[in-house]
Structure formats: structure tokens, C-alpha cells
mmCIF file of C-alpha atoms and ligand atoms in Angstrom:
data_model
loop_
_atom_site.group_PDB
_atom_site.id
_atom_site.type_symbol
_atom_site.label_atom_id
_atom_site.label_comp_id
_atom_site.label_asym_id
_atom_site.label_seq_id
_atom_site.Cartn_x
_atom_site.Cartn_y
_atom_site.Cartn_z
ATOM 1 C CA MET A 1 -11.550 20.721 -12.612
ATOM 2 C CA LEU A 2 -9.971 17.726 -14.763
ATOM 3 C CA TYR A 3 -11.238 19.181 -17.821
ATOM 4 C CA VAL A 4 -8.974 22.070 -17.426
ATOM 5 C CA LEU A 5 -6.005 19.562 -16.487
ATOM 6 C CA LEU A 6 -6.851 17.871 -19.535
ATOM 7 C CA ALA A 7 -7.073 21.050 -21.422
ATOM 8 C CA LEU A 8 -3.493 22.037 -20.255
ATOM 9 C CA CYS A 9 -1.950 18.665 -20.994
ATOM 10 C CA LEU A 10 -1.189 19.515 -24.649
ATOM 11 C CA PRO A 11 1.064 17.546 -27.005
ATOM 12 C CA VAL A 12 3.773 19.737 -26.989
ATOM 13 C CA LEU A 13 7.250 17.662 -26.672
ATOM 14 C CA SER A 14 9.179 20.446 -26.346
ATOM 15 C CA GLN A 15 7.880 21.584 -22.386
ATOM 16 C CA MET A 16 8.517 18.208 -21.505
ATOM 17 C CA SER A 17 12.033 17.530 -19.155
ATOM 18 C CA SER A 18 13.036 14.858 -16.848
ATOM 19 C CA SER A 19 15.887 13.873 -14.485
ATOM 20 C CA ALA A 20 16.706 10.828 -13.864
ATOM 21 C CA GLY A 21 17.987 9.078 -10.846
ATOM 22 C CA PRO A 22 18.496 5.303 -11.421
ATOM 23 C CA GLU A 23 15.499 4.101 -9.414
ATOM 24 C CA VAL A 24 12.850 6.951 -9.782
ATOM 25 C CA VAL A 25 12.509 9.246 -12.562
ATOM 26 C CA PHE A 26 10.705 12.657 -12.837
ATOM 27 C CA GLU A 27 9.444 14.041 -15.715
ATOM 28 C CA ARG A 28 7.590 17.481 -16.353
ATOM 29 C CA ILE A 29 4.684 17.034 -18.896
ATOM 30 C CA ARG A 30 3.485 19.922 -19.469
ATOM 31 C CA ASN A 31 1.147 20.900 -16.118
ATOM 32 C CA ALA A 32 1.702 17.459 -14.521
ATOM 33 C CA GLY A 33 4.697 15.892 -12.228
ATOM 34 C CA VAL A 34 4.660 12.263 -13.627
ATOM 35 C CA ILE A 35 6.830 9.926 -11.049
ATOM 36 C CA THR A 36 7.878 6.485 -12.430
ATOM 37 C CA LEU A 37 9.261 4.135 -9.947
ATOM 38 C CA ASN A 38 11.933 2.404 -11.955
ATOM 39 C CA ARG A 39 13.148 -0.755 -10.268
ATOM 40 C CA PRO A 40 11.748 -2.927 -12.617
ATOM 41 C CA LYS A 41 13.274 -6.449 -11.849
ATOM 42 C CA ALA A 42 12.823 -5.649 -8.073
ATOM 43 C CA LEU A 43 8.995 -5.112 -8.972
ATOM 44 C CA ASN A 44 9.411 -1.410 -8.359
ATOM 45 C CA ALA A 45 9.890 -2.367 -4.686
ATOM 46 C CA LEU A 46 10.534 0.912 -2.528
ATOM 47 C CA ASN A 47 13.865 1.765 -0.712
ATOM 48 C CA LEU A 48 14.973 4.536 0.967
ATOM 49 C CA SER A 49 16.617 6.301 -1.601
ATOM 50 C CA MET A 50 13.343 6.129 -3.590
ATOM 51 C CA ILE A 51 11.684 7.488 -0.540
ATOM 52 C CA ARG A 52 14.591 10.090 -0.211
ATOM 53 C CA HIS A 53 14.112 11.158 -3.791
ATOM 54 C CA ILE A 54 10.049 11.050 -4.046
ATOM 55 C CA TYR A 55 9.479 13.625 -0.838
ATOM 56 C CA PRO A 56 11.274 16.496 -1.604
ATOM 57 C CA GLN A 57 10.240 16.227 -5.383
ATOM 58 C CA LEU A 58 6.697 16.312 -4.077
ATOM 59 C CA LYS A 59 7.009 18.925 -1.929
ATOM 60 C CA LYS A 60 8.556 21.303 -4.818
ATOM 61 C CA TRP A 61 5.516 20.290 -7.013
ATOM 62 C CA GLU A 62 3.134 20.763 -4.119
ATOM 63 C CA LYS A 63 4.000 24.507 -4.235
ATOM 64 C CA ASP A 64 5.279 25.250 -7.949
ATOM 65 C CA PRO A 65 2.332 27.433 -9.836
ATOM 66 C CA GLU A 66 2.956 25.328 -13.008
ATOM 67 C CA THR A 67 2.023 21.888 -11.591
ATOM 68 C CA ASP A 68 -1.592 21.290 -11.610
ATOM 69 C CA LEU A 69 -1.345 17.588 -10.499
ATOM 70 C CA VAL A 70 1.092 14.671 -9.577
ATOM 71 C CA VAL A 71 0.810 11.244 -11.924
ATOM 72 C CA ILE A 72 2.869 8.297 -10.089
ATOM 73 C CA LYS A 73 3.215 4.785 -12.088
ATOM 74 C CA GLY A 74 5.615 1.992 -12.305
ATOM 75 C CA ALA A 75 8.059 0.760 -14.976
ATOM 76 C CA GLY A 76 8.029 -2.477 -16.524
ATOM 77 C CA GLY A 77 4.494 -3.522 -16.889
ATOM 78 C CA LYS A 78 4.182 -6.006 -14.117
ATOM 79 C CA ALA A 79 4.453 -3.750 -10.801
ATOM 80 C CA PHE A 80 3.219 -0.845 -9.407
ATOM 81 C CA CYS A 81 5.163 -1.411 -6.415
ATOM 82 C CA ALA A 82 5.209 -5.019 -4.641
ATOM 83 C CA GLY A 83 6.052 -3.431 -1.461
ATOM 84 C CA GLY A 84 8.450 -1.958 0.677
ATOM 85 C CA ASP A 85 12.362 -3.078 0.406
ATOM 86 C CA ILE A 86 11.765 -5.192 3.698
ATOM 87 C CA ARG A 87 14.914 -7.619 3.283
ATOM 88 C CA ALA A 88 17.022 -4.471 3.655
ATOM 89 C CA VAL A 89 15.210 -3.596 6.533
ATOM 90 C CA THR A 90 15.475 -6.560 8.533
ATOM 91 C CA ASP A 91 19.262 -6.760 7.693
ATOM 92 C CA ALA A 92 19.684 -3.519 9.396
ATOM 93 C CA GLY A 93 17.383 -4.634 12.402
ATOM 94 C CA LYS A 94 19.735 -7.440 12.791
ATOM 95 C CA THR A 95 23.365 -5.422 12.952
ATOM 96 C CA GLY A 96 21.369 -1.921 15.014
ATOM 97 C CA ASP A 97 21.748 -0.254 11.531
ATOM 98 C CA SER A 98 19.387 3.356 11.773
ATOM 99 C CA LEU A 99 17.851 2.065 8.569
ATOM 100 C CA ALA A 100 15.378 -0.171 10.668
ATOM 101 C CA GLN A 101 13.918 3.271 12.115
ATOM 102 C CA ASP A 102 14.328 5.604 9.450
ATOM 103 C CA PHE A 103 13.092 3.101 6.813
ATOM 104 C CA PHE A 104 9.350 3.390 8.166
ATOM 105 C CA ARG A 105 9.818 7.049 9.329
ATOM 106 C CA GLU A 106 10.456 8.558 6.139
ATOM 107 C CA GLU A 107 8.188 6.305 4.658
ATOM 108 C CA TYR A 108 4.788 6.866 6.953
ATOM 109 C CA ILE A 109 5.986 10.797 6.281
ATOM 110 C CA LEU A 110 5.837 10.335 2.524
ATOM 111 C CA ASN A 111 2.816 8.161 3.192
ATOM 112 C CA ASN A 112 1.423 11.700 5.011
ATOM 113 C CA ALA A 113 2.881 13.899 2.107
ATOM 114 C CA ILE A 114 0.541 11.999 -0.013
ATOM 115 C CA GLY A 115 -2.391 11.916 2.177
ATOM 116 C CA THR A 116 -2.358 15.499 2.239
ATOM 117 C CA PHE A 117 -1.595 16.510 -0.886
ATOM 118 C CA LYS A 118 -3.002 19.862 -2.053
ATOM 119 C CA LYS A 119 -3.053 19.136 -5.469
ATOM 120 C CA PRO A 120 -4.612 16.105 -7.681
ATOM 121 C CA TYR A 121 -2.590 12.731 -7.107
ATOM 122 C CA VAL A 122 -3.091 10.206 -9.427
ATOM 123 C CA ALA A 123 -1.616 6.270 -8.986
ATOM 124 C CA LEU A 124 -1.792 3.850 -11.904
ATOM 125 C CA ILE A 125 -1.770 0.936 -10.055
ATOM 126 C CA GLU A 126 -1.259 -1.149 -12.976
ATOM 127 C CA GLY A 127 0.336 -4.749 -11.798
ATOM 128 C CA ILE A 128 1.042 -5.888 -8.061
ATOM 129 C CA THR A 129 0.431 -3.127 -5.981
ATOM 130 C CA MET A 130 1.074 -4.318 -2.581
ATOM 131 C CA GLY A 131 2.122 -3.184 1.220
ATOM 132 C CA GLY A 132 4.632 0.019 0.324
ATOM 133 C CA GLY A 133 3.048 0.449 -3.053
ATOM 134 C CA VAL A 134 -0.561 0.835 -1.366
ATOM 135 C CA GLY A 135 0.855 3.326 0.724
ATOM 136 C CA LEU A 136 2.125 5.419 -2.652
ATOM 137 C CA SER A 137 -1.000 5.408 -3.762
ATOM 138 C CA VAL A 138 -4.583 4.625 -1.977
ATOM 139 C CA HIS A 139 -3.850 8.362 0.321
ATOM 140 C CA GLY A 140 -4.136 9.922 -2.983
ATOM 141 C CA ARG A 141 -7.173 11.480 -4.554
ATOM 142 C CA PHE A 142 -7.135 9.110 -7.714
ATOM 143 C CA ARG A 143 -6.681 5.151 -7.684
ATOM 144 C CA VAL A 144 -6.669 3.803 -11.257
ATOM 145 C CA ALA A 145 -6.378 0.142 -11.512
ATOM 146 C CA THR A 146 -6.481 -2.183 -15.191
ATOM 147 C CA GLU A 147 -7.621 -5.528 -15.489
ATOM 148 C CA LYS A 148 -3.578 -6.147 -14.402
ATOM 149 C CA THR A 149 -4.013 -4.862 -11.077
ATOM 150 C CA LEU A 150 -2.995 -7.176 -8.338
ATOM 151 C CA PHE A 151 -3.478 -5.512 -4.561
ATOM 152 C CA ALA A 152 -2.483 -7.449 -1.502
ATOM 153 C CA MET A 153 -1.650 -6.282 2.250
ATOM 154 C CA PRO A 154 0.386 -9.727 2.815
ATOM 155 C CA GLU A 155 2.567 -8.298 6.164
ATOM 156 C CA THR A 156 0.791 -11.066 8.737
ATOM 157 C CA ALA A 157 2.675 -13.743 6.672
ATOM 158 C CA ILE A 158 6.196 -11.906 7.062
ATOM 159 C CA GLY A 159 5.237 -11.213 11.372
ATOM 160 C CA LEU A 160 4.399 -7.294 10.303
ATOM 161 C CA PHE A 161 1.180 -5.777 9.627
ATOM 162 C CA PRO A 162 -0.346 -3.965 7.112
ATOM 163 C CA ASP A 163 0.989 -0.466 7.850
ATOM 164 C CA VAL A 164 1.380 2.485 5.611
ATOM 165 C CA GLY A 165 -1.419 3.826 6.918
ATOM 166 C CA GLY A 166 -3.672 0.429 6.396
ATOM 167 C CA GLY A 167 -4.758 1.035 9.676
ATOM 168 C CA TYR A 168 -6.764 4.492 7.987
ATOM 169 C CA PHE A 169 -7.272 3.060 4.888
ATOM 170 C CA LEU A 170 -8.765 -0.510 5.507
ATOM 171 C CA PRO A 171 -11.462 0.023 8.495
ATOM 172 C CA ARG A 172 -13.134 2.502 6.511
ATOM 173 C CA LEU A 173 -13.776 0.247 3.314
ATOM 174 C CA GLN A 174 -17.412 -1.588 3.177
ATOM 175 C CA GLY A 175 -18.271 -3.892 6.049
ATOM 176 C CA LYS A 176 -15.617 -6.132 7.247
ATOM 177 C CA LEU A 177 -13.781 -6.113 4.014
ATOM 178 C CA GLY A 178 -10.530 -4.661 5.278
ATOM 179 C CA LEU A 179 -9.909 -6.642 8.257
ATOM 180 C CA PHE A 180 -10.016 -9.720 5.734
ATOM 181 C CA LEU A 181 -8.235 -8.417 3.860
ATOM 182 C CA ALA A 182 -5.535 -6.941 6.287
ATOM 183 C CA LEU A 183 -5.417 -10.350 8.285
ATOM 184 C CA THR A 184 -5.764 -12.753 5.247
ATOM 185 C CA GLY A 185 -3.779 -11.262 2.786
ATOM 186 C CA PHE A 186 -6.164 -11.638 0.363
ATOM 187 C CA ARG A 187 -5.525 -10.649 -3.408
ATOM 188 C CA LEU A 188 -8.097 -8.469 -5.199
ATOM 189 C CA LYS A 189 -7.339 -8.374 -9.027
ATOM 190 C CA GLY A 190 -8.588 -6.165 -11.518
ATOM 191 C CA ARG A 191 -12.078 -4.926 -11.110
ATOM 192 C CA ASP A 192 -12.400 -6.265 -7.542
ATOM 193 C CA VAL A 193 -9.788 -3.531 -6.571
ATOM 194 C CA GLN A 194 -12.414 -1.099 -7.734
ATOM 195 C CA ARG A 195 -15.392 -2.506 -6.259
ATOM 196 C CA ALA A 196 -13.889 -2.891 -3.168
ATOM 197 C CA GLY A 197 -13.194 0.905 -3.412
ATOM 198 C CA VAL A 198 -9.025 0.586 -3.289
ATOM 199 C CA ALA A 199 -9.481 1.636 -6.698
ATOM 200 C CA THR A 200 -11.565 4.961 -7.687
ATOM 201 C CA HIS A 201 -11.161 4.578 -11.157
ATOM 202 C CA PHE A 202 -10.679 1.462 -13.593
ATOM 203 C CA VAL A 203 -9.278 1.733 -17.340
ATOM 204 C CA GLU A 204 -8.067 -0.860 -19.684
ATOM 205 C CA SER A 205 -4.467 -1.487 -19.693
ATOM 206 C CA GLN A 206 -3.553 -1.084 -23.352
ATOM 207 C CA LYS A 207 -5.425 2.347 -23.140
ATOM 208 C CA VAL A 208 -2.622 3.317 -20.432
ATOM 209 C CA LYS A 209 0.246 0.804 -21.326
ATOM 210 C CA SER A 210 3.258 1.420 -18.949
ATOM 211 C CA GLU A 211 5.755 2.834 -21.003
ATOM 212 C CA GLN A 212 9.544 2.799 -20.248
ATOM 213 C CA PRO A 213 10.462 6.307 -18.732
ATOM 214 C CA GLY A 214 11.933 8.687 -21.190
ATOM 215 C CA ASP A 215 9.791 7.930 -23.609
ATOM 216 C CA ARG A 216 8.216 11.098 -23.909
ATOM 217 C CA THR A 217 5.570 10.468 -26.971
ATOM 218 C CA GLN A 218 4.137 7.441 -25.039
ATOM 219 C CA SER A 219 4.226 9.076 -21.762
ATOM 220 C CA LEU A 220 2.326 12.090 -23.207
ATOM 221 C CA ILE A 221 -0.505 9.837 -24.949
ATOM 222 C CA GLY A 222 -0.796 7.369 -21.785
ATOM 223 C CA LEU A 223 -1.025 10.333 -19.690
ATOM 224 C CA GLN A 224 -3.837 11.960 -21.743
ATOM 225 C CA LEU A 225 -5.892 8.667 -21.693
ATOM 226 C CA LEU A 226 -5.400 8.479 -17.948
ATOM 227 C CA LEU A 227 -6.681 11.895 -17.507
ATOM 228 C CA HIS A 228 -9.723 11.451 -19.613
ATOM 229 C CA THR A 229 -10.392 8.412 -17.636
ATOM 230 C CA LEU A 230 -10.240 10.438 -14.344
ATOM 231 C CA GLU A 231 -13.105 13.002 -16.409
ATOM 232 C CA LYS A 232 -15.875 10.210 -17.021
ATOM 233 C CA PRO A 233 -17.897 9.379 -14.345
ATOM 234 C CA VAL A 234 -17.757 6.564 -11.511
ATOM 235 C CA ILE A 235 -20.419 4.170 -12.193
ATOM 236 C CA LEU A 236 -19.759 1.423 -9.640
ATOM 237 C CA THR A 237 -21.491 -2.099 -10.558
ATOM 238 C CA PRO A 238 -23.732 -3.464 -8.026
ATOM 239 C CA ASP A 239 -21.601 -5.689 -5.387
ATOM 240 C CA SER A 240 -22.163 -8.682 -7.994
ATOM 241 C CA SER A 241 -19.078 -10.395 -5.496
ATOM 242 C CA HIS A 242 -20.373 -13.121 -3.183
ATOM 243 C CA LEU A 243 -16.732 -12.307 -1.457
ATOM 244 C CA PHE A 244 -17.431 -8.878 -0.161
ATOM 245 C CA CYS A 245 -20.992 -10.220 1.567
ATOM 246 C CA TRP A 246 -18.645 -13.660 3.033
ATOM 247 C CA CYS A 247 -15.994 -12.011 4.800
ATOM 248 C CA HIS A 248 -18.695 -9.024 6.408
ATOM 249 C CA ARG A 249 -20.465 -11.997 7.942
ATOM 250 C CA LEU A 250 -17.547 -14.222 8.929
ATOM 251 C CA PHE A 251 -15.466 -11.007 10.028
ATOM 252 C CA GLU A 252 -17.664 -10.071 12.252
ATOM 253 C CA ALA A 253 -16.126 -10.661 16.177
ATOM 254 C CA SER A 254 -14.851 -9.131 19.037
ATOM 255 C CA SER A 255 -11.510 -10.934 18.162
ATOM 256 C CA VAL A 256 -9.200 -12.977 16.025
ATOM 257 C CA GLU A 257 -10.188 -16.166 17.890
ATOM 258 C CA GLY A 258 -13.706 -15.210 17.445
ATOM 259 C CA ILE A 259 -13.428 -14.954 13.513
ATOM 260 C CA GLN A 260 -11.386 -18.240 13.751
ATOM 261 C CA GLU A 261 -14.365 -19.671 15.236
ATOM 262 C CA ASN A 262 -17.052 -17.946 13.048
ATOM 263 C CA LEU A 263 -14.523 -19.949 10.285
ATOM 264 C CA LYS A 264 -15.106 -23.279 11.622
ATOM 265 C CA GLN A 265 -18.641 -22.866 12.066
ATOM 266 C CA ASP A 266 -19.532 -22.020 8.431
ATOM 267 C CA GLY A 267 -18.244 -24.909 7.145
ATOM 268 C CA SER A 268 -18.415 -23.677 3.561
ATOM 269 C CA ALA A 269 -15.081 -24.092 1.636
ATOM 270 C CA PHE A 270 -14.596 -20.341 1.214
ATOM 271 C CA ALA A 271 -14.803 -19.901 5.201
ATOM 272 C CA GLN A 272 -12.229 -23.512 5.481
ATOM 273 C CA LYS A 273 -9.662 -21.829 2.906
ATOM 274 C CA GLN A 274 -9.675 -18.644 4.899
ATOM 275 C CA ALA A 275 -9.044 -20.523 8.220
ATOM 276 C CA GLU A 276 -6.238 -22.146 6.818
ATOM 277 C CA THR A 277 -4.736 -19.232 5.576
ATOM 278 C CA LEU A 278 -5.000 -17.340 9.014
ATOM 279 C CA ALA A 279 -3.616 -20.668 10.581
ATOM 280 C CA LYS A 280 -0.504 -20.011 8.653
ATOM 281 C CA MET A 281 -0.220 -16.051 9.609
ATOM 282 C CA SER A 282 2.012 -14.783 12.787
ATOM 283 C CA PRO A 283 -0.504 -15.185 15.459
ATOM 284 C CA ALA A 284 1.286 -12.130 16.811
ATOM 285 C CA SER A 285 0.800 -10.329 13.793
ATOM 286 C CA LEU A 286 -3.219 -10.974 13.659
ATOM 287 C CA LYS A 287 -3.793 -9.889 16.998
ATOM 288 C CA ILE A 288 -1.626 -6.593 16.716
ATOM 289 C CA THR A 289 -3.594 -5.947 12.968
ATOM 290 C CA PHE A 290 -6.634 -6.479 14.857
ATOM 291 C CA ARG A 291 -6.087 -3.857 17.426
ATOM 292 C CA GLN A 292 -4.547 -1.699 14.509
ATOM 293 C CA LEU A 293 -7.720 -1.871 12.542
ATOM 294 C CA GLN A 294 -10.102 -1.399 15.215
ATOM 295 C CA ALA A 295 -8.117 2.034 17.040
ATOM 296 C CA GLY A 296 -7.832 3.348 13.215
ATOM 297 C CA ALA A 297 -11.139 3.433 12.724
ATOM 298 C CA THR A 298 -12.062 6.658 14.461
ATOM 299 C CA MET A 299 -8.399 7.939 13.906
ATOM 300 C CA SER A 300 -6.969 10.468 11.545
ATOM 301 C CA LEU A 301 -3.817 9.433 9.070
ATOM 302 C CA GLN A 302 -1.779 11.464 10.888
ATOM 303 C CA ASP A 303 -2.339 9.776 14.567
ATOM 304 C CA VAL A 304 -2.653 6.094 12.820
ATOM 305 C CA LEU A 305 0.760 6.854 11.143
ATOM 306 C CA VAL A 306 1.826 7.544 14.170
ATOM 307 C CA MET A 307 0.316 4.359 15.930
ATOM 308 C CA GLU A 308 1.681 2.552 12.858
ATOM 309 C CA TYR A 309 5.391 3.622 13.559
ATOM 310 C CA ARG A 310 4.852 2.453 17.514
ATOM 311 C CA LEU A 311 4.060 -1.499 15.798
ATOM 312 C CA SER A 312 6.699 -0.658 13.102
ATOM 313 C CA GLN A 313 9.478 -0.793 15.773
ATOM 314 C CA ALA A 314 7.844 -3.551 17.837
ATOM 315 C CA CYS A 315 7.936 -5.677 15.424
ATOM 316 C CA MET A 316 11.682 -4.714 15.008
ATOM 317 C CA ARG A 317 12.194 -5.715 18.469
ATOM 318 C CA GLY A 318 10.567 -9.193 18.362
ATOM 319 C CA LYS A 319 11.259 -11.868 16.519
ATOM 320 C CA ASP A 320 8.671 -12.613 13.787
ATOM 321 C CA PHE A 321 9.192 -10.247 11.581
ATOM 322 C CA TYR A 322 12.915 -11.203 11.267
ATOM 323 C CA GLU A 323 11.425 -15.198 10.963
ATOM 324 C CA GLY A 324 8.786 -14.247 8.613
ATOM 325 C CA VAL A 325 11.001 -12.493 6.031
ATOM 326 C CA ARG A 326 13.611 -15.307 6.202
ATOM 327 C CA ALA A 327 10.677 -18.209 5.522
ATOM 328 C CA VAL A 328 9.180 -15.647 2.862
ATOM 329 C CA LEU A 329 11.588 -14.207 1.346
ATOM 330 C CA ILE A 330 15.316 -15.202 1.963
ATOM 331 C CA ASP A 331 15.398 -19.257 2.107
ATOM 332 C CA LYS A 332 11.769 -19.258 0.743
ATOM 333 C CA ASP A 333 11.035 -22.670 2.412
ATOM 334 C CA GLN A 334 7.545 -20.835 3.075
ATOM 335 C CA ASN A 335 7.916 -22.714 7.073
ATOM 336 C CA PRO A 336 7.865 -19.990 9.641
ATOM 337 C CA ARG A 337 8.304 -20.719 13.206
ATOM 338 C CA TRP A 338 6.199 -18.111 15.070
ATOM 339 C CA GLN A 339 6.934 -17.568 18.416
ATOM 340 C CA PRO A 340 4.421 -17.666 20.021
ATOM 341 C CA SER A 341 2.663 -20.326 17.825
ATOM 342 C CA SER A 342 -0.430 -19.849 18.728
ATOM 343 C CA LEU A 343 -3.310 -17.165 19.391
ATOM 344 C CA LYS A 344 -3.857 -18.218 22.703
ATOM 345 C CA ASP A 345 -0.273 -17.461 23.786
ATOM 346 C CA VAL A 346 -0.490 -14.169 22.342
ATOM 347 C CA THR A 347 -1.133 -11.842 25.663
ATOM 348 C CA GLU A 348 -3.098 -8.775 25.738
ATOM 349 C CA GLN A 349 0.102 -7.579 27.786
ATOM 350 C CA PHE A 350 1.848 -8.038 24.757
ATOM 351 C CA VAL A 351 0.066 -6.636 22.165
ATOM 352 C CA ASP A 352 -0.665 -3.693 24.735
ATOM 353 C CA SER A 353 3.294 -3.268 24.702
ATOM 354 C CA CYS A 354 3.313 -2.941 20.874
ATOM 355 C CA PHE A 355 1.282 -0.416 20.828
ATOM 356 C CA ALA A 356 2.946 1.754 23.713
ATOM 357 C CA PRO A 357 4.561 5.188 23.021
ATOM 358 C CA LEU A 358 8.058 5.563 22.238
ATOM 359 C CA GLY A 359 8.713 9.019 23.990
ATOM 360 C CA GLU A 360 10.986 11.064 22.188
ATOM 361 C CA HIS A 361 11.467 8.798 19.484
ATOM 362 C CA ASP A 362 7.541 8.957 18.324
ATOM 363 C CA LEU A 363 7.133 9.551 14.748
ATOM 364 C CA LYS A 364 6.429 13.506 14.164
ATOM 365 C CA LEU A 365 4.397 14.659 11.629
HETATM 366 C C1 NAG B 1 17.805 1.288 -3.711
HETATM 367 O O1 NAG B 1 17.915 0.405 -5.034
HETATM 368 C C2 NAG B 1 18.760 0.786 -5.956
HETATM 369 C C3 NAG B 1 18.526 0.295 -7.082
HETATM 370 O O2 NAG B 1 18.416 -0.740 -6.808
HETATM 371 C C4 NAG B 1 19.898 1.023 -5.622
HETATM 372 O O3 NAG B 1 21.028 1.317 -6.307
HETATM 373 C C5 NAG B 1 20.045 1.693 -3.777
HETATM 374 O O4 NAG B 1 21.678 1.612 -3.479
HETATM 375 C C6 NAG B 1 19.218 1.100 -3.331
HETATM 376 N N1 NAG B 1 19.540 1.773 -2.049
HETATM 377 C C7 NAG B 1 18.922 1.718 -0.560
HETATM 378 C C8 NAG B 1 19.071 2.473 0.649
HETATM 379 O O5 NAG B 1 18.623 0.621 -0.159
#
């Protein structure tokens, strides 16, 4: 089918049109709808106004008989999208502003719209692709990584959990890889992003150079090369990376404490490094995340997003999310004081309470 898409996408520049909101740009390039996240100075961090622009446009393109596919990319060349604009969210949480509910709700609704999109959805995940940026890409049919892709779900470091459907896609990666990525926030780079199954395709960066939005000739050439990549058969190199085997063994346990124990017993430099990383993360986040992935492994994307919305609101009610954002994004002292400060003090009851239904406030998809 993609051959047809490429054939349709002929270089007729006069048939292109674009409309520019400041922070996200939409273009029509023949039969493709192209979304460019356009906050390069903020590494294209996703905020509520961007979500409110993207969602209706996506729905329009889904119905439009003249749109055969949608491509999403980031402006500036450094990042696809470094995550959600969570500083604004925690500010809102402190003052009781509704942004603290609206942001997560509308973001997850957009993640679901991408996951159920009826046409090919192609995300060019060049550069930093984390958190909210993963939610804008990973649920779509095609994710194209380059050697510059830097993927991570780093939420346990800020007292949150790997949301945006992380509970759906992470446990579906090979073995315990997803749990490893979720708990440690480990960064996958370049080809490893495809080897891990996060990206479906790999292309060299220079072939799909991230151009400025509005540079139409470049956009078109980039788009054609991107589609050309998707037509090539995917050849997955056998998993050469020791990383993947290691984490299957070390992250196989029935609790976070069990994983910590495995890491201590192992004694390798890799295991020691991961144990140190886990010791810095929010203990409550680690336990929530462990349960989230365990449950999400057998749930639909929709049910996972409903669960994650409950968890997001539990984080807004707690302390660690504010403290994590303070330590990492505001004061940047990298020294969060988590409450509770150790795994043993995070009770099962507390974790249960985070998963409790919200009644009329539950997310509806
Ligand atoms: C989102 O980001 C844009 C560009 O930086 C800004 O103009 C807009 O006010 C932001 N919106 C929200 C809801 O934070």
C-alpha cells in the first residue's frame, strides 16, 4: 500500500498548503497531512494548546478522503518531543487549576486517537523522544528512528510513572526490556531504538533532514524519502546487544525489591549501575510503575489509559511529583527528597489507593 502512497506524493508544490499555529504547524503535502511540533527552544515539549490543535486536525484528516496518511515530526533537529510540559502541570496542581486534570485527560485522549487512527500514521522520531513525545509516536503504525534518536521514559525520576500508554507498549517489548526501561529511565540510542521494537524502521538522519516547517521543497523531499524508507523490508539484526539479555535476567522478579536483590547479587558493573539508578528514583513511583506494567500487559490500550489517568491524579494528590519536578526542572539540584524515602515504606495499601477508580471523574474514551 505504501507504494501507492509514495506514487501519489508527487512533487507538485502548488498543491501544498499550510496553516501555522505558533507551536504546531500543519501542512498538506499532496495526500499527506504533516504535523510539525514547533517549539524547538523547549525541545518541542507538548503543552495543552498543542494537544488542542493536534487532536481536531487528526480527526479531520482521518475522515478526509484526500488524506491517505499523516506524518508527525519535530522542528529544530534536536528533538522530536522531549515530553509533556509538566512544569506547567505541577504549577497548576499547586494552585488547584484544572490544567492538572485537563492536560492528562486530553493528552491520553490524543494518545488513543493515534493508537486507533485508521490511516497510516508515521512518526519521525529524530532526536530526543521522551515521555509525552513517546505517546505521540509509539501508538502509531510506523515509527522511524535515526542515529540521532534518543528514547527514554524517565518519569520515575520526577515522581511520576511512564504514562501516555507506557503501561500498554512497555510490557509488550521483548522479555523484561520494557520494565527495565520503565523503572530505570534508561536511554536507548539510534539503532537500539529499533532493535528494542520501539521504532519500526531506521533511516540515516541526513536522508530525512528535519527541516524548518514551511520550507516546502525540503518538506516534500524529506517526506518522499521517509515514505521510501517504509517501503523497504524491515531487516531486524539479531539481537547483538547484551543489554537486552541482561535486563531479562535481572528484571525478572515479583517485586521491585526482588529486582534490587537480583541487581545486588549479580555484582556486574551493569547491575551495580542499575541498582544505583533505581536507588535515586521515587520509591512510590517505582512501585506504582511495577504494578502498572504488570496490569497493563493484559489490558487494551483504552483500559490502560483509563488506569493511567487514575495514576496521574494520584500523583497530583501526592508529594513526589512536585518534589521531582522541583529537583530536576526548577531548582535543578538533582536531589529530590522522596516521601516515603525507601521502598519498604511504600505500602501495598498506598499503591492500591493510586489505582482506585475516580467515579464520575474517570477518563472516558
Ligand atoms: C504552549 O506553548 C506555546 C509556545 O511556547 C505558548 O504560546 C502557549 O501559551 C503554551 N500553552 C500552554 C497552555 O501552556
